[in-house]
Amino acid sequence: MKHTLILIFCIIGGLPTMAQEKTTLVQDYETDFPLDKWPPNHKGEISFSTQWKKDGKRSLRIDPGLVLASSVFKTRNWKGASYIRLHVYNPNKQKIITVSFELTDHHKRFHERHQNVFGVPPGEKTIDIDVAGGLWRGEENRPYKGKIKTPIDLSRITRLALGNTSGVGSVYIDRIEIVYMPKLATPGGFAFDFGKVGTQVMGQMIGVFNTSKYSSKRGYGLLGNPSKLNKAMSFPTPMLGTGLSFHDRGFRVDLAKAGKYKGWIVFERGGFSGDEYSNYEKATLKVNGKQVHSHTFATDGRDFFFQDTELTDMNELTEKLIWPAHAASHFRFTASKGGNTFTLKTTKTQMYPLRIAGLIIAPDTKVGRAFIGNHIAKQEKTIKQTFTATDKGRREKRRAPKGLHVERLPVGQIMYPRDYPESAARIKALSVTAVAGQTVTIQLGIYSKVNE
């Protein structure tokens, strides 16, 4: 069994932190084993390849439309792992390749397997699949359809299936590892992930379910009977994909010391299904009866909240869409020694009550703020992996503009960010001929060099 120790240094909130990763090799494709492709009569191939590798001399190549199921591992006990890590290469210069991922333990029926997919952008990519919070069986939006209602048993992995489900081209996979990550922790700090029983818990967080009633032994829990979604997802992150309402009685956390605290909260108001949304005018969060946060929404917010939002770059996705969609907010409060109760109220609520997806609290110190910052950074990393960008611009017969450039386009023609005009030359003037009183519709493409 091969172990690698990696030290990662980072700066969050001005405080140096160090996280220690320990990795154990699962498969590196350096030794031959049978490559039984599915479907067996497909014209494509699955093969060992020297065209690309993460390390060693070769990798696994999977042509489009094929799946490889393998039981050849260096280790079958993945218990306690934080992630499954795959190193992947997509040689296509513009398009994403979709890779299917299926994991089987000693329960081998179809509905008892974990089934998932992820996108691989052009170039080399490291994919980290969060397994710390329990992998569902079956499809993500239809989990536990089989007889077994518990998560995949990571201590008894028997089979791993990888497939290239796109028609873009071949994909290369190398060095599959399981990663062990120490738990993010700080005295007085808590990171809660709320959801119904059976949903995946975000790694490094504490799962709170609709059955998690407060107990003094546990030191946290729900004081009322929360509402929950009928359906729940693990994206854009396992934390953000589902939530619970607090109702009037709220959620209690016991703290060892009184003092100044900082918190970060994210809500879940859209739901997986269109009929599970929450519309309201105002939401107010209180701690021990004192208001610490409020935000406004709308009774038609589900339909019009993002009506005028534009993204010109996928890197803007988190700040412009994800965090606003979940009303992500920082807040401060004065903690009491012993019980601290969080309550949430909304005005003019329509459909389902507003649900809380995640809550992170810590002492308002450098160490505490770093604890919260590390959790937020983990959310943002997962979001980027969930929503993989693809560049649709720079199509054929297009040229980079020499300067400010205006081009008349057919009405309705789609333009993508960073798309180029058909001609690089400047156009000095555009003429439109019409009679008096006539309504004229034109569509213009405006291009320029960066910062012009």
mmCIF file of N, CA, C and O in Angstrom, residues 87-135:
data_model
loop_
_atom_site.group_PDB
_atom_site.id
_atom_site.type_symbol
_atom_site.label_atom_id
_atom_site.label_comp_id
_atom_site.label_asym_id
_atom_site.label_seq_id
_atom_site.Cartn_x
_atom_site.Cartn_y
_atom_site.Cartn_z
ATOM 1 N N HIS A 87 -7.181 11.720 -11.784
ATOM 2 C CA HIS A 87 -6.452 12.638 -12.658
ATOM 3 C C HIS A 87 -6.883 12.332 -14.091
ATOM 4 O O HIS A 87 -6.728 11.202 -14.571
ATOM 5 N N VAL A 88 -7.435 13.346 -14.767
ATOM 6 C CA VAL A 88 -8.090 13.138 -16.051
ATOM 7 C C VAL A 88 -7.545 14.125 -17.077
ATOM 8 O O VAL A 88 -7.202 15.265 -16.744
ATOM 9 N N TYR A 89 -7.492 13.689 -18.327
ATOM 10 C CA TYR A 89 -7.034 14.553 -19.418
ATOM 11 C C TYR A 89 -8.037 14.512 -20.561
ATOM 12 O O TYR A 89 -8.417 13.450 -21.048
ATOM 13 N N ASN A 90 -8.472 15.703 -20.981
ATOM 14 C CA ASN A 90 -9.368 15.868 -22.122
ATOM 15 C C ASN A 90 -8.587 16.575 -23.231
ATOM 16 O O ASN A 90 -8.303 17.764 -23.130
ATOM 17 N N PRO A 91 -8.219 15.880 -24.315
ATOM 18 C CA PRO A 91 -7.408 16.506 -25.365
ATOM 19 C C PRO A 91 -8.183 17.469 -26.263
ATOM 20 O O PRO A 91 -7.568 18.208 -27.035
ATOM 21 N N ASN A 92 -9.523 17.462 -26.174
ATOM 22 C CA ASN A 92 -10.303 18.385 -26.989
ATOM 23 C C ASN A 92 -10.043 19.819 -26.523
ATOM 24 O O ASN A 92 -10.027 20.101 -25.323
ATOM 25 N N LYS A 93 -9.856 20.742 -27.447
ATOM 26 C CA LYS A 93 -9.444 22.093 -27.088
ATOM 27 C C LYS A 93 -10.591 22.994 -26.649
ATOM 28 O O LYS A 93 -10.362 24.042 -26.049
ATOM 29 N N GLN A 94 -11.842 22.615 -26.951
ATOM 30 C CA GLN A 94 -12.949 23.507 -26.640
ATOM 31 C C GLN A 94 -14.087 22.852 -25.863
ATOM 32 O O GLN A 94 -14.774 23.529 -25.110
ATOM 33 N N LYS A 95 -14.308 21.552 -26.030
ATOM 34 C CA LYS A 95 -15.525 20.960 -25.498
ATOM 35 C C LYS A 95 -15.270 20.089 -24.272
ATOM 36 O O LYS A 95 -14.225 19.467 -24.125
ATOM 37 N N ILE A 96 -16.283 20.055 -23.403
ATOM 38 C CA ILE A 96 -16.236 19.232 -22.203
ATOM 39 C C ILE A 96 -16.510 17.777 -22.562
ATOM 40 O O ILE A 96 -17.329 17.488 -23.432
ATOM 41 N N ILE A 97 -15.848 16.870 -21.886
ATOM 42 C CA ILE A 97 -16.149 15.441 -21.981
ATOM 43 C C ILE A 97 -16.820 15.021 -20.670
ATOM 44 O O ILE A 97 -16.336 15.335 -19.581
ATOM 45 N N THR A 98 -17.943 14.338 -20.786
ATOM 46 C CA THR A 98 -18.675 13.874 -19.611
ATOM 47 C C THR A 98 -18.253 12.450 -19.275
ATOM 48 O O THR A 98 -18.287 11.571 -20.134
ATOM 49 N N VAL A 99 -17.856 12.250 -18.033
ATOM 50 C CA VAL A 99 -17.399 10.946 -17.563
ATOM 51 C C VAL A 99 -18.385 10.419 -16.530
ATOM 52 O O VAL A 99 -18.722 11.114 -15.568
ATOM 53 N N SER A 100 -18.862 9.200 -16.733
ATOM 54 C CA SER A 100 -19.742 8.572 -15.754
ATOM 55 C C SER A 100 -18.911 7.850 -14.707
ATOM 56 O O SER A 100 -17.810 7.369 -14.986
ATOM 57 N N PHE A 101 -19.451 7.787 -13.500
ATOM 58 C CA PHE A 101 -18.732 7.215 -12.362
ATOM 59 C C PHE A 101 -19.697 6.340 -11.575
ATOM 60 O O PHE A 101 -20.765 6.800 -11.163
ATOM 61 N N GLU A 102 -19.354 5.078 -11.395
ATOM 62 C CA GLU A 102 -20.224 4.150 -10.682
ATOM 63 C C GLU A 102 -19.399 3.344 -9.682
ATOM 64 O O GLU A 102 -18.336 2.825 -10.026
ATOM 65 N N LEU A 103 -19.875 3.259 -8.445
ATOM 66 C CA LEU A 103 -19.147 2.584 -7.386
ATOM 67 C C LEU A 103 -20.038 1.513 -6.764
ATOM 68 O O LEU A 103 -21.216 1.758 -6.475
ATOM 69 N N THR A 104 -19.462 0.317 -6.551
ATOM 70 C CA THR A 104 -20.213 -0.817 -6.024
ATOM 71 C C THR A 104 -19.507 -1.386 -4.804
ATOM 72 O O THR A 104 -18.281 -1.533 -4.805
ATOM 73 N N ASP A 105 -20.300 -1.695 -3.765
ATOM 74 C CA ASP A 105 -19.748 -2.410 -2.618
ATOM 75 C C ASP A 105 -20.222 -3.863 -2.681
ATOM 76 O O ASP A 105 -20.438 -4.392 -3.777
ATOM 77 N N HIS A 106 -20.415 -4.527 -1.556
ATOM 78 C CA HIS A 106 -20.805 -5.931 -1.582
ATOM 79 C C HIS A 106 -22.260 -6.134 -1.984
ATOM 80 O O HIS A 106 -22.692 -7.257 -2.198
ATOM 81 N N HIS A 107 -23.048 -5.049 -2.074
ATOM 82 C CA HIS A 107 -24.395 -5.122 -2.639
ATOM 83 C C HIS A 107 -24.293 -4.762 -4.118
ATOM 84 O O HIS A 107 -24.020 -3.616 -4.461
ATOM 85 N N LYS A 108 -24.552 -5.695 -5.015
ATOM 86 C CA LYS A 108 -24.156 -5.542 -6.412
ATOM 87 C C LYS A 108 -25.303 -5.265 -7.374
ATOM 88 O O LYS A 108 -25.062 -5.046 -8.561
ATOM 89 N N ARG A 109 -26.547 -5.277 -6.907
ATOM 90 C CA ARG A 109 -27.657 -4.999 -7.818
ATOM 91 C C ARG A 109 -27.575 -3.568 -8.341
ATOM 92 O O ARG A 109 -26.989 -2.688 -7.707
ATOM 93 N N PHE A 110 -28.191 -3.339 -9.489
ATOM 94 C CA PHE A 110 -28.070 -2.054 -10.175
ATOM 95 C C PHE A 110 -28.464 -0.884 -9.271
ATOM 96 O O PHE A 110 -27.752 0.120 -9.180
ATOM 97 N N HIS A 111 -29.611 -0.975 -8.598
ATOM 98 C CA HIS A 111 -30.082 0.141 -7.775
ATOM 99 C C HIS A 111 -29.295 0.297 -6.479
ATOM 100 O O HIS A 111 -29.497 1.275 -5.753
ATOM 101 N N GLU A 112 -28.404 -0.644 -6.177
ATOM 102 C CA GLU A 112 -27.607 -0.541 -4.958
ATOM 103 C C GLU A 112 -26.260 0.134 -5.220
ATOM 104 O O GLU A 112 -25.487 0.349 -4.299
ATOM 105 N N ARG A 113 -25.953 0.437 -6.465
ATOM 106 C CA ARG A 113 -24.675 1.083 -6.802
ATOM 107 C C ARG A 113 -24.806 2.610 -6.711
ATOM 108 O O ARG A 113 -25.883 3.162 -6.916
ATOM 109 N N HIS A 114 -23.696 3.248 -6.445
ATOM 110 C CA HIS A 114 -23.655 4.706 -6.510
ATOM 111 C C HIS A 114 -23.412 5.116 -7.967
ATOM 112 O O HIS A 114 -22.468 4.636 -8.604
ATOM 113 N N GLN A 115 -24.248 6.016 -8.493
ATOM 114 C CA GLN A 115 -24.146 6.435 -9.893
ATOM 115 C C GLN A 115 -24.044 7.952 -9.970
ATOM 116 O O GLN A 115 -24.853 8.662 -9.375
ATOM 117 N N ASN A 116 -23.059 8.423 -10.722
ATOM 118 C CA ASN A 116 -22.820 9.856 -10.800
ATOM 119 C C ASN A 116 -22.115 10.182 -12.114
ATOM 120 O O ASN A 116 -21.660 9.277 -12.825
ATOM 121 N N VAL A 117 -22.004 11.458 -12.447
ATOM 122 C CA VAL A 117 -21.256 11.921 -13.628
ATOM 123 C C VAL A 117 -20.516 13.197 -13.263
ATOM 124 O O VAL A 117 -20.880 13.898 -12.319
ATOM 125 N N PHE A 118 -19.467 13.514 -14.027
ATOM 126 C CA PHE A 118 -18.786 14.784 -13.863
ATOM 127 C C PHE A 118 -18.233 15.225 -15.211
ATOM 128 O O PHE A 118 -18.021 14.407 -16.115
ATOM 129 N N GLY A 119 -18.022 16.527 -15.361
ATOM 130 C CA GLY A 119 -17.515 17.080 -16.608
ATOM 131 C C GLY A 119 -16.022 17.335 -16.531
ATOM 132 O O GLY A 119 -15.502 17.759 -15.498
ATOM 133 N N VAL A 120 -15.333 17.078 -17.637
ATOM 134 C CA VAL A 120 -13.887 17.314 -17.719
ATOM 135 C C VAL A 120 -13.646 18.386 -18.784
ATOM 136 O O VAL A 120 -13.882 18.153 -19.967
ATOM 137 N N PRO A 121 -13.185 19.571 -18.407
ATOM 138 C CA PRO A 121 -12.901 20.617 -19.389
ATOM 139 C C PRO A 121 -11.644 20.282 -20.175
ATOM 140 O O PRO A 121 -10.912 19.337 -19.839
ATOM 141 N N PRO A 122 -11.343 21.029 -21.237
ATOM 142 C CA PRO A 122 -10.129 20.787 -21.994
ATOM 143 C C PRO A 122 -8.876 20.842 -21.124
ATOM 144 O O PRO A 122 -8.767 21.658 -20.215
ATOM 145 N N GLY A 123 -7.938 19.951 -21.398
ATOM 146 C CA GLY A 123 -6.683 19.920 -20.665
ATOM 147 C C GLY A 123 -6.714 18.941 -19.503
ATOM 148 O O GLY A 123 -7.590 18.082 -19.404
ATOM 149 N N GLU A 124 -5.727 19.067 -18.629
ATOM 150 C CA GLU A 124 -5.627 18.197 -17.463
ATOM 151 C C GLU A 124 -6.529 18.703 -16.343
ATOM 152 O O GLU A 124 -6.667 19.906 -16.129
ATOM 153 N N LYS A 125 -7.141 17.771 -15.618
ATOM 154 C CA LYS A 125 -8.068 18.128 -14.557
ATOM 155 C C LYS A 125 -7.960 17.111 -13.427
ATOM 156 O O LYS A 125 -7.875 15.907 -13.660
ATOM 157 N N THR A 126 -7.952 17.601 -12.186
ATOM 158 C CA THR A 126 -8.023 16.738 -11.017
ATOM 159 C C THR A 126 -9.443 16.759 -10.485
ATOM 160 O O THR A 126 -9.967 17.836 -10.155
ATOM 161 N N ILE A 127 -10.085 15.617 -10.435
ATOM 162 C CA ILE A 127 -11.465 15.499 -9.965
ATOM 163 C C ILE A 127 -11.456 14.917 -8.554
ATOM 164 O O ILE A 127 -10.951 13.820 -8.336
ATOM 165 N N ASP A 128 -11.997 15.651 -7.594
ATOM 166 C CA ASP A 128 -12.148 15.168 -6.226
ATOM 167 C C ASP A 128 -13.624 14.893 -5.965
ATOM 168 O O ASP A 128 -14.447 15.815 -6.001
ATOM 169 N N ILE A 129 -13.970 13.649 -5.711
ATOM 170 C CA ILE A 129 -15.348 13.254 -5.427
ATOM 171 C C ILE A 129 -15.505 13.100 -3.921
ATOM 172 O O ILE A 129 -14.852 12.261 -3.297
ATOM 173 N N ASP A 130 -16.344 13.915 -3.329
ATOM 174 C CA ASP A 130 -16.538 13.943 -1.883
ATOM 175 C C ASP A 130 -17.255 12.667 -1.439
ATOM 176 O O ASP A 130 -18.383 12.402 -1.849
ATOM 177 N N VAL A 131 -16.600 11.872 -0.608
ATOM 178 C CA VAL A 131 -17.211 10.627 -0.124
ATOM 179 C C VAL A 131 -17.350 10.609 1.395
ATOM 180 O O VAL A 131 -17.847 9.639 1.966
ATOM 181 N N ALA A 132 -16.932 11.693 2.054
ATOM 182 C CA ALA A 132 -16.904 11.689 3.513
ATOM 183 C C ALA A 132 -18.303 11.648 4.119
ATOM 184 O O ALA A 132 -18.488 11.123 5.213
ATOM 185 N N GLY A 133 -19.291 12.207 3.410
ATOM 186 C CA GLY A 133 -20.632 12.306 3.980
ATOM 187 C C GLY A 133 -21.574 11.208 3.570
ATOM 188 O O GLY A 133 -22.785 11.329 3.772
ATOM 189 N N GLY A 134 -21.075 10.121 2.999
ATOM 190 C CA GLY A 134 -21.936 9.000 2.645
ATOM 191 C C GLY A 134 -22.471 9.104 1.234
ATOM 192 O O GLY A 134 -23.237 10.012 0.911
ATOM 193 N N LEU A 135 -22.074 8.186 0.351
ATOM 194 C CA LEU A 135 -22.548 8.184 -1.034
ATOM 195 C C LEU A 135 -23.883 7.460 -1.141
ATOM 196 O O LEU A 135 -24.052 6.359 -0.631
#
